[in-house]
Coordinates of C-alpha atoms in Angstrom, one line a residue:
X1 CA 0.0 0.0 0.0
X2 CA 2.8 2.7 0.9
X3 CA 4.8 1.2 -2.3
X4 CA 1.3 2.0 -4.5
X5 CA 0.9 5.5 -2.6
X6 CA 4.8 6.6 -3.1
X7 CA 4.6 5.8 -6.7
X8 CA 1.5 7.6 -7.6
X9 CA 3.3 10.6 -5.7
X10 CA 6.1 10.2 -7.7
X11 CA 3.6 10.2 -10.8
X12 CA 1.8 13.8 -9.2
X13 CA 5.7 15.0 -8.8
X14 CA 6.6 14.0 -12.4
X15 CA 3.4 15.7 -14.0
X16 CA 4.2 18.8 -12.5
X17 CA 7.4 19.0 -13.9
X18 CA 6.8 17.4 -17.7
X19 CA 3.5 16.8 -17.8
X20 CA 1.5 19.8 -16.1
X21 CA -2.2 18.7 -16.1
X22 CA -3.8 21.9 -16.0
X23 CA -2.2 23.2 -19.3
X24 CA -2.2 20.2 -20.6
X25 CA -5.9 19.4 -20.1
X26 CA -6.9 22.8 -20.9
X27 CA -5.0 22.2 -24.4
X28 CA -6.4 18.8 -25.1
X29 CA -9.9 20.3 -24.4
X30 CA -9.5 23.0 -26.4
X31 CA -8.4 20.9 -29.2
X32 CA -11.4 18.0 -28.8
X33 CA -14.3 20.3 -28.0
X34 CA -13.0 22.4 -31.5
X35 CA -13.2 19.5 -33.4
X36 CA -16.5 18.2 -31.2
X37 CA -18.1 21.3 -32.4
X38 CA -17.1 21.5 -35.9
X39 CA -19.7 19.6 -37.9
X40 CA -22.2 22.3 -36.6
X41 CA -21.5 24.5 -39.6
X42 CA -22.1 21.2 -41.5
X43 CA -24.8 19.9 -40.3
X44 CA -26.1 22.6 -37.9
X45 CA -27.0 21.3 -33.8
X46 CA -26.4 17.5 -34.6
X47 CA -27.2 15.8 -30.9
X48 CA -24.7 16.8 -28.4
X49 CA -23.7 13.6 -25.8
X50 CA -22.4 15.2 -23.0
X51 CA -21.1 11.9 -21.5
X52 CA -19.2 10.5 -25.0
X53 CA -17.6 13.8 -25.5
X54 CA -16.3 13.8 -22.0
X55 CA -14.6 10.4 -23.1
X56 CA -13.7 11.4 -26.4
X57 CA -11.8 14.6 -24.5
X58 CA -10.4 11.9 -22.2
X59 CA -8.7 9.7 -25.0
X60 CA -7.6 12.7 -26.2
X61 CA -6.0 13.8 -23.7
X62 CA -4.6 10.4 -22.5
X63 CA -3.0 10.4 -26.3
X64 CA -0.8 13.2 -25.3
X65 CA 0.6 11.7 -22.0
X66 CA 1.4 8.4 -23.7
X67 CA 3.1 10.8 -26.5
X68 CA 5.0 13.0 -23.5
X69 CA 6.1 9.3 -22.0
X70 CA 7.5 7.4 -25.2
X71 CA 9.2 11.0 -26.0
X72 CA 10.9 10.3 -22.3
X73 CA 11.9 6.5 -23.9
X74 CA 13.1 7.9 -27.2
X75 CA 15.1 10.8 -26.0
X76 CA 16.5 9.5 -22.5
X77 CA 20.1 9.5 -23.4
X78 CA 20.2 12.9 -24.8
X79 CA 17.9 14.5 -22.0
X80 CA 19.8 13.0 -19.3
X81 CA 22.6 14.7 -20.2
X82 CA 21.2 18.1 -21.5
X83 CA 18.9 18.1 -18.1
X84 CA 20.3 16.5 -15.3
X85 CA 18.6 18.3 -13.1
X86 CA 14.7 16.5 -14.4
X87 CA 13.4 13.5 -12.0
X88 CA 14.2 10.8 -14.9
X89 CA 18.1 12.1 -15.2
X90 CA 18.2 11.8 -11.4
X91 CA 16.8 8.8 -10.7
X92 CA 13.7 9.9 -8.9
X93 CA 11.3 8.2 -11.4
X94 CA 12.5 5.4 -13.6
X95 CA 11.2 4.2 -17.6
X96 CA 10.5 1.4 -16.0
X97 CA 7.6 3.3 -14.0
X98 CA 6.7 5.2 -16.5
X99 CA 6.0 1.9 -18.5
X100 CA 3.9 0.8 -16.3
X101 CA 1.6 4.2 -16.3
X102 CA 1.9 4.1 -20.1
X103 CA 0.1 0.6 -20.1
X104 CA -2.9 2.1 -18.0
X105 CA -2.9 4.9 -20.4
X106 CA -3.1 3.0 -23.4
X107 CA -6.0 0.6 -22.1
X108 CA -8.0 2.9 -20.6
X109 CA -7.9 4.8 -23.9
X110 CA -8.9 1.6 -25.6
X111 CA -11.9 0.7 -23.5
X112 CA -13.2 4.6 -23.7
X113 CA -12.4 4.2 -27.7
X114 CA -14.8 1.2 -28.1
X115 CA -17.4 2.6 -26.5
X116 CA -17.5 5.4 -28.6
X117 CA -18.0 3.3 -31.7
X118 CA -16.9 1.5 -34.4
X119 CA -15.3 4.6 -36.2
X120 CA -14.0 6.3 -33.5
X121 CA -12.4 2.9 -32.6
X122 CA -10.6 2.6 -36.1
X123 CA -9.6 6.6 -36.2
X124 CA -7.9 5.5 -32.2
X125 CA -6.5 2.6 -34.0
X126 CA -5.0 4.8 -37.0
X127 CA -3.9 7.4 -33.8
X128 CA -1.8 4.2 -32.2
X129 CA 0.1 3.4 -35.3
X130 CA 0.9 7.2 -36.0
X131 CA 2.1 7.6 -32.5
X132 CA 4.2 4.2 -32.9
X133 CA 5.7 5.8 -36.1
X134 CA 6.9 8.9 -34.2
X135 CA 8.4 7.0 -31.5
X136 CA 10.3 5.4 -33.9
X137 CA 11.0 8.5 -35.7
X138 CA 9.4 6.6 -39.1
X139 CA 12.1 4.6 -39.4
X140 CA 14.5 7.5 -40.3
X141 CA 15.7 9.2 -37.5
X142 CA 19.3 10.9 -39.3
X143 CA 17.0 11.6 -41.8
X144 CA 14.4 13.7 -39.8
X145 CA 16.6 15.0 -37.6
X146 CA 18.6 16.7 -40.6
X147 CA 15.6 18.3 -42.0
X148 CA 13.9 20.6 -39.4
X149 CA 11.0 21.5 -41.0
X150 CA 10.2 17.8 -42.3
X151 CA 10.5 16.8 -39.0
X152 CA 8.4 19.3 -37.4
X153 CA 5.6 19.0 -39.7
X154 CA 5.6 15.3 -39.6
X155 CA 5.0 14.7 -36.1
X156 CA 2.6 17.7 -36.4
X157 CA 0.7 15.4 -38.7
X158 CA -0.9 13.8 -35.9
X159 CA -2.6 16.7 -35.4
X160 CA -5.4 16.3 -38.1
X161 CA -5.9 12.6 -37.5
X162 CA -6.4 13.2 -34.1
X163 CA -9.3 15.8 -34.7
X164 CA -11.0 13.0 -36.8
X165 CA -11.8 11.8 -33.4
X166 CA -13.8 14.9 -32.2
X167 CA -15.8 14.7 -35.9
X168 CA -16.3 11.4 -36.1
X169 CA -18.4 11.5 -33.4
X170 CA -21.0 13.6 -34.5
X171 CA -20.3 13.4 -38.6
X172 CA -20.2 10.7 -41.4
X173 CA -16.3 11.3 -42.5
X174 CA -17.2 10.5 -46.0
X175 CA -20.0 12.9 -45.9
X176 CA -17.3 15.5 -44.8
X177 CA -15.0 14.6 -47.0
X178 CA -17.2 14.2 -50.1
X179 CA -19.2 16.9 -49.8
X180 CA -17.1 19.4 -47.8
X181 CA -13.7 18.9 -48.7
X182 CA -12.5 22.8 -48.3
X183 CA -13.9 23.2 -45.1
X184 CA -12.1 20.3 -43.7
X185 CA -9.0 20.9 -45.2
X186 CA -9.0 24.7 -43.9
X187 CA -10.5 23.1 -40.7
X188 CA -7.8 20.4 -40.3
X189 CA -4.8 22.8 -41.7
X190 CA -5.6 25.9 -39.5
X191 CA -5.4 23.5 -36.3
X192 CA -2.3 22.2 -37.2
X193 CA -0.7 25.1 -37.8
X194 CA -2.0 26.6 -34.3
X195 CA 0.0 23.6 -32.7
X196 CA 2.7 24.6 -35.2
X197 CA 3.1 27.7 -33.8
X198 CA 3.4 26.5 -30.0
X199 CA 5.7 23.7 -31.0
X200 CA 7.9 26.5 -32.5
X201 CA 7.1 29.1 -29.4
X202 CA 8.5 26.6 -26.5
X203 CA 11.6 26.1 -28.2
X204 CA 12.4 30.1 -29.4
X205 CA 15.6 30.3 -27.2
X206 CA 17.8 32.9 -25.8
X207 CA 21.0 32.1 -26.4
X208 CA 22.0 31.6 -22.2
X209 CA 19.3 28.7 -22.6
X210 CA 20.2 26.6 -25.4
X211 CA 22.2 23.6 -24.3
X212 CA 24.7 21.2 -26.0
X213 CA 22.7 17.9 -26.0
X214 CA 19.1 20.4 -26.6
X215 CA 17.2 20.8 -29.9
X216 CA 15.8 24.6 -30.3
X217 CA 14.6 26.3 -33.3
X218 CA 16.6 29.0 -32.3
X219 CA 19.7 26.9 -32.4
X220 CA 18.9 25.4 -36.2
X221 CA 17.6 29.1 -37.7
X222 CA 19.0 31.6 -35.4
X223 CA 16.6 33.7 -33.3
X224 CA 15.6 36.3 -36.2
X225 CA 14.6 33.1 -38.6
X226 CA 13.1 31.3 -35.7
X227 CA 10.7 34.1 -35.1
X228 CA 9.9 34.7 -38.8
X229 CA 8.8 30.6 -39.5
X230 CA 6.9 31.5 -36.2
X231 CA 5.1 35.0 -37.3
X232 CA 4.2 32.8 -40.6
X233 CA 2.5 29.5 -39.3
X234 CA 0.6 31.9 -36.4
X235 CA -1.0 34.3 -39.5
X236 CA -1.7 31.3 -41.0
X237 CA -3.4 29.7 -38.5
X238 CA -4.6 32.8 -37.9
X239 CA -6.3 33.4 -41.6
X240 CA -7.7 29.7 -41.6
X241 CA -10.2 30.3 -38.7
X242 CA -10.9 33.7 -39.5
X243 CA -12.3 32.7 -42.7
X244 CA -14.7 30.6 -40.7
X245 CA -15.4 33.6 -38.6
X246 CA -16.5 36.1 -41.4
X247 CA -17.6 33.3 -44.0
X248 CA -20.0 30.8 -42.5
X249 CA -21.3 32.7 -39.4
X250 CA -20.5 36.0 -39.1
X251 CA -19.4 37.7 -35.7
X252 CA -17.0 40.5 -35.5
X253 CA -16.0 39.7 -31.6
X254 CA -14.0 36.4 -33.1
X255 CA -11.7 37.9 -35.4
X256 CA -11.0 41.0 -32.9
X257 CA -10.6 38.5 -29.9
X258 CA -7.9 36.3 -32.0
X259 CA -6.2 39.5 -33.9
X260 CA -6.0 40.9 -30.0
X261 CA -3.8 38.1 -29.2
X262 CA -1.8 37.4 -32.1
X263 CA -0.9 40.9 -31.7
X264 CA 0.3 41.0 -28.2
X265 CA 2.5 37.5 -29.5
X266 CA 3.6 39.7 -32.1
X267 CA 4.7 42.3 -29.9
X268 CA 6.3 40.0 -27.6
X269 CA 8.2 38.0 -30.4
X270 CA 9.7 42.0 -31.5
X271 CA 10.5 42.7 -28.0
X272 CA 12.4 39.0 -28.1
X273 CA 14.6 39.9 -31.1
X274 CA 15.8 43.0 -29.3
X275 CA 16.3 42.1 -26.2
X276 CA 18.0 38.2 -26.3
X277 CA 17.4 37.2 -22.6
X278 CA 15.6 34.2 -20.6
X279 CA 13.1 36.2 -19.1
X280 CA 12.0 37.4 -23.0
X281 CA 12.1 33.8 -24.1
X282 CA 10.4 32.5 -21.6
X283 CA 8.1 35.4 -22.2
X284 CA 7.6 33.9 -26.2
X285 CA 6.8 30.6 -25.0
X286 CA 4.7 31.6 -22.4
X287 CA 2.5 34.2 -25.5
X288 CA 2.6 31.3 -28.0
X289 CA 1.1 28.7 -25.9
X290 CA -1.9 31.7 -25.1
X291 CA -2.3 32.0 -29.3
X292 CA -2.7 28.8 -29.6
X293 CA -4.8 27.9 -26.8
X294 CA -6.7 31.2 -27.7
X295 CA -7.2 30.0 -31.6
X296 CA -8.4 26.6 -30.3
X297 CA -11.1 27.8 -27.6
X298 CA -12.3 30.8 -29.4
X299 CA -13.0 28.5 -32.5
X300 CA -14.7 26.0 -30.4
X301 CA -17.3 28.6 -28.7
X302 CA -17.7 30.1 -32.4
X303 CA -18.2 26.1 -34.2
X304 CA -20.2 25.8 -31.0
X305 CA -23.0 28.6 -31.8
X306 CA -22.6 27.8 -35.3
X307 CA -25.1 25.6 -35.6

């Protein structure tokens, strides 16, 4: 019993400092209910199951644990020496615990993935095997890790399928696809480049915070390319839901709320470029994780009353 309770606070410990379940939650919400909400402009107020989409946002969420714990797997050599200081370099938590929460994960995520259906099932299914490619870095790790943008993009990927999870729920995927083909691809496009622009936010470094055995953006394109691929994917991501905003159902208080916020990022990425210091980068990460989050939730309330 002590043994059970000292590893579960050793589990707490961990997500607080690689897995923190507020952000994290908030994010995979954000993400699901989006998607959840999408086929409204489709197929106006299709029925809403309050109890499924709490699963669905479960999975979901679950999907992006298991992803944070094979990422500890894959890159253990390298982190341990670039961060000595995390509980895995130290010793505090082992792989060998964190297998044994990643086989929880995966089954409960399997159980909640059959009761949602037969194509929710096969879209988890199609999830698993994309998740097992990125683990294995597709087969061509020297040949990702080479090619920056390739490899960004291609675990970004994941993005899109996962949202098929959200849709699937309340929407025929070939009725979508056959009969709404530039609304999902928008739809599916604009989301990934939203993560796109977080992925690239967290890892804008000053240069006392880049580390030898550490991948940044920064360190690959240098801080005044980093933050130009970063201005770029965020108007684009930007631009994709705005469209919905002033196309399908028009409400000015969308497209104010999001230009608001990309502009403070904006202003925050400038301030970055001039002056080069942790508190600024951390200031970069901090304003692309609240576009992103803010381009996700804001186009879930507006997919939402839609309908």
């Amino acid at each position: 019993m002590d043994t059970n309770i000292y590893l579960l606070k050793k589990y707490y410990l961990y997500t607080k400092e690689r897995f923190p379940l507020p952000a994290t939650f908030s994010y995979a919400a954000a993400l699901y209910y989006m998607s959840y909400f999408f086929p409204n402009i489709i197929e106006g107020h299709t029925p809403v199951d309050l109890l499924e989409s709490i699963m669905g946002c479960l999975v979901l969420f679950m999907v992006l644990f298991q992803i944070r714990i094979l990422d500890e797997h894959k890159d253990y050599a390298k982190d341990a020496s670039a961060f000595p200081d995390r509980m895995l370099s130290r010793g505090t938590i082992t792989l060998p615990d964190l297998r044994k929460l990643l086989i929880v994960l995966v089954m409960l995520q399997c159980a909640m993935a059959l009761y949602l259906g037969a194509w929710p099932f096969v879209i988890w299914l199609a999830i698993q095997a994309y998740v097992y490619l990125m683990f294995k870095e597709f087969f061509a790790p020297e040949y990702l890790n080479k090619r920056t943008w390739f490899y960004l993009l291609s675990h970004q990927l994941l993005v899109p399928l996962a949202l098929l999870l959200g849709i699937s729920q309340r929407l025929s995927l070939a009725e979508a696809v056959s009969e709404h083909p530039g609304f999902l691809f928008i739809f599916l496009s604009g989301s990934m480049m939203a993560t796109v622009n977080f992925e690239i936010a967290r890892k804008t470094w000053s240069p006392d915070r880049e580390r030898e055995h550490a991948d940044s953006y920064t360190k690959v394109w240098g801080i005044g390319g980093a933050v130009f691929a970063n201005q770029v994917v965020a108007a684009l991501a930007g631009c994709a839901f705005t469209y919905f905003y002033i196309s399908i159902f028009r409400s000015l208080i969308y497209s104010v709320i999001i230009g608001t916020v990309y502009l403070a990022f904006l202003a925050v990425e400038f301030i970055f470029t001039v002056r080069r210091d942790n508190k600024t980068s951390k200031m970069v990460e901090t304003a692309g994780a609240i576009y992103s989050l803010a381009l996700l939730s804001v186009s879930a309330v507006y997919f939402f009353n839609a309908g």
